[in-house]
Short mmCIF file of C-alpha atoms in Angstrom, two decimals:
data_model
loop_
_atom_site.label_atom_id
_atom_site.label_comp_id
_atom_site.label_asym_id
_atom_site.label_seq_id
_atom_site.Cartn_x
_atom_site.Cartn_y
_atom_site.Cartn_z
CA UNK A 1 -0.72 11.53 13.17
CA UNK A 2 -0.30 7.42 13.43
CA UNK A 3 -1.90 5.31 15.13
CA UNK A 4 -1.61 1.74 15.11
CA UNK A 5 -4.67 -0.47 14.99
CA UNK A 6 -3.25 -3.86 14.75
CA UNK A 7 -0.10 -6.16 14.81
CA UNK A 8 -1.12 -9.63 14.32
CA UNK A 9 -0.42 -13.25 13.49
CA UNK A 10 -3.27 -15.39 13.29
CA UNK A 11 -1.72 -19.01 12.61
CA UNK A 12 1.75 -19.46 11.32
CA UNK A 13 0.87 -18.23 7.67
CA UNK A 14 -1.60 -14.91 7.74
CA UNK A 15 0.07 -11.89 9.73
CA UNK A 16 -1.06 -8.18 9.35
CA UNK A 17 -0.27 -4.79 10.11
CA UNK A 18 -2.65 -1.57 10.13
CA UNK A 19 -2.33 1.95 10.80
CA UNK A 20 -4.63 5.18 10.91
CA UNK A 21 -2.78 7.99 9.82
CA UNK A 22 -3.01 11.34 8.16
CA UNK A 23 -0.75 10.93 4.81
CA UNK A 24 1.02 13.80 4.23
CA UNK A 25 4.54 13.91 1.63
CA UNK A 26 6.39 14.67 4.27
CA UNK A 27 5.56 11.56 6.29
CA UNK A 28 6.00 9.45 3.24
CA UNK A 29 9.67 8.04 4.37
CA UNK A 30 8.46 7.18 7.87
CA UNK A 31 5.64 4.94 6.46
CA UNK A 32 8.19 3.63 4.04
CA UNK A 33 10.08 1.96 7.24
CA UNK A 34 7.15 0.68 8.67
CA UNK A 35 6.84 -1.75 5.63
CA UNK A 36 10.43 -1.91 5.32
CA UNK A 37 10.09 -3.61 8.92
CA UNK A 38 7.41 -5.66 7.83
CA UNK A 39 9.03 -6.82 5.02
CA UNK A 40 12.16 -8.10 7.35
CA UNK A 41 10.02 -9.06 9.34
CA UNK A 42 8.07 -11.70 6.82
CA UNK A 43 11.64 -12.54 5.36
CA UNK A 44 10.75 -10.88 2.21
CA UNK A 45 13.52 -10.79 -0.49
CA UNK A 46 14.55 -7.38 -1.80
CA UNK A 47 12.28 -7.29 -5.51
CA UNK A 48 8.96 -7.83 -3.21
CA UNK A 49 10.13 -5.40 -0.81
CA UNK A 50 10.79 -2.60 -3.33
CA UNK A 51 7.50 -3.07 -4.63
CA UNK A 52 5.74 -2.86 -1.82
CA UNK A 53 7.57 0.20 -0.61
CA UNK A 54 6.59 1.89 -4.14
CA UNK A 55 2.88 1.22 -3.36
CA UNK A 56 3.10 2.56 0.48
CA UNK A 57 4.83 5.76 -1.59
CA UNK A 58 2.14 5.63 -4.26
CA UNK A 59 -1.07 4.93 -2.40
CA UNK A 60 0.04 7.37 0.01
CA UNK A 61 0.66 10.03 -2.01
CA UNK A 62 -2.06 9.61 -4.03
CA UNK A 63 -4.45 10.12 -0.55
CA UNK A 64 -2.22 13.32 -0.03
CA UNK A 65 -2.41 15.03 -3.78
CA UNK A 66 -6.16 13.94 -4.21
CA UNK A 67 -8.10 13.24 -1.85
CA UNK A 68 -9.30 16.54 0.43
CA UNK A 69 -9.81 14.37 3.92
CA UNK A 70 -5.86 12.97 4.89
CA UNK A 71 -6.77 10.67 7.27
CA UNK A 72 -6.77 7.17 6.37
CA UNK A 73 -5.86 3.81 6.92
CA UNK A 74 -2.54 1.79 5.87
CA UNK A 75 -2.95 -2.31 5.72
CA UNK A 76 0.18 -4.53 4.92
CA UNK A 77 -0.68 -8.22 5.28
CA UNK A 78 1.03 -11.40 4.56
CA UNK A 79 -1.13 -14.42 3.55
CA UNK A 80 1.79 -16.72 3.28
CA UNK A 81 1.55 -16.35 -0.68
CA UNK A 82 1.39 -12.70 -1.22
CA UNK A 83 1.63 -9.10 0.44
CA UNK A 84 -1.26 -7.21 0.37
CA UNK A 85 -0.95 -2.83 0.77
CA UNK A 86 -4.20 -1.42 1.01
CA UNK A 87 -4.84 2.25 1.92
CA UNK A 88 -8.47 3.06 2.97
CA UNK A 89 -9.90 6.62 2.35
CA UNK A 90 -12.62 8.78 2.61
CA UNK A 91 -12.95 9.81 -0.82
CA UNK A 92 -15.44 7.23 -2.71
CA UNK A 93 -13.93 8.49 -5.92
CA UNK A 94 -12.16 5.28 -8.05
CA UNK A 95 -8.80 5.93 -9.70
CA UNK A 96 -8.51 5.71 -13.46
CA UNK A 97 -5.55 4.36 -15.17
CA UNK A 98 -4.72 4.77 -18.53
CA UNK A 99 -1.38 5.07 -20.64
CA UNK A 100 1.00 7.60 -19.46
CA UNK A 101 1.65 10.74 -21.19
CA UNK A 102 5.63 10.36 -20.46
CA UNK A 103 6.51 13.57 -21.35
CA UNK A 104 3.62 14.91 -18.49
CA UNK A 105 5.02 15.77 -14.78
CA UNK A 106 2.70 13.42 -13.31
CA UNK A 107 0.50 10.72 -13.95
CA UNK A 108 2.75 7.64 -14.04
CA UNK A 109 2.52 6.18 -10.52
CA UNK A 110 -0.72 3.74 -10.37
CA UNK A 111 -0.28 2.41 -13.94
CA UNK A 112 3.64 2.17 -12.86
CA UNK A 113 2.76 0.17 -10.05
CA UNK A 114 0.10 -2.28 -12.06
CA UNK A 115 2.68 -2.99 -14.24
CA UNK A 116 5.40 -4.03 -11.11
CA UNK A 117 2.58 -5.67 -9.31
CA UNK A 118 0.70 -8.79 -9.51
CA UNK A 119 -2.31 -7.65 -8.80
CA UNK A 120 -3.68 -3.89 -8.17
CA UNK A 121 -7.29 -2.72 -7.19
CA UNK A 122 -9.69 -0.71 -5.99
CA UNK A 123 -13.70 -0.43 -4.83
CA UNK A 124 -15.69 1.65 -3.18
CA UNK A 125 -16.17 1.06 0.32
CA UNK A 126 -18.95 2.55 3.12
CA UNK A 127 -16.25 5.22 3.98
CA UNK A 128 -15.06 6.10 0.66
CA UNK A 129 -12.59 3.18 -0.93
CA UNK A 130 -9.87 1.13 -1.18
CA UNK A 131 -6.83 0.78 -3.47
CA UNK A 132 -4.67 -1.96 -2.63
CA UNK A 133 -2.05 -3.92 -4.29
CA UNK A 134 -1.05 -7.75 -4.19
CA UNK A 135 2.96 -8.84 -4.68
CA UNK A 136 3.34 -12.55 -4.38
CA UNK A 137 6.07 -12.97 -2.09
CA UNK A 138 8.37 -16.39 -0.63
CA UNK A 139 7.87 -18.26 2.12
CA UNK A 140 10.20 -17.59 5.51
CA UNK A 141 12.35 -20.47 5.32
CA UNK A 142 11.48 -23.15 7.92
#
């Protein structure tokens, strides 16, 4: 299931995307080209655009493997300084990341993804919370 909530620009410099959606691995890829698009879309150059793909893949996943309600809701925005992702879910349950056990088969993904970020997050939220992720980006040439 997808639906989109929003598509919008509000000014020249703060634009946003936002979907409710059941995340399931399977769907993974399809959500992947719906911030690929965005990314093209904001002129984004390839390093900000692979890290924001790994946190759709990560956030995503993460809802799928851990938390026992799928549905939840997928935010890519554009500030005109950096792209926030921010998945929204029903499980009030904060993340904990520590220092990978690299021989483990899991385990890796959300201290992976501080470490390519800027910025990553989370807090609880009325529903449950959100975990989002900040990746300064570049301005769209003018």
């Amino acid at each position: 299931m997808l639906t989109r909530l929003t598509s919008e620009g509000t000014g020249t410099r703060r634009r946003g995307h936002s979907w409710l959606l059941t995340a399931r691995r399977e769907d993974l890829a399809r959500f992947r080209r719906l911030a690929a698009l965005a990314m093209r879309e904001w002129e984004q150059p390839q390093a900000v655009t692979e890290v924001v793909l790994h946190g759709v893949t990560e956030l995503l996943s993460n809802v799928a493997r851990h938390v026992p309600d799928p549905h939840c809701r997928l935010d890519l925005g554009w500030d005109g300084e950096s792209v926030r992702v921010a998945v929204h879910d029903r499980l009030s349950t904060l993340p904990t990341i520590t220092l990978p056990d690299w021989t483990a088969e899991a385990g890796r993904g959300l201290w992976l993804l501080r470490e390519m970020a800027d910025e990553l997050g989370f807090e609880t939220t009325a529903e449950g919370k959100v975990v989002w992720v900040l990746v300064r980006g570049e301005d769209a040439p003018a």
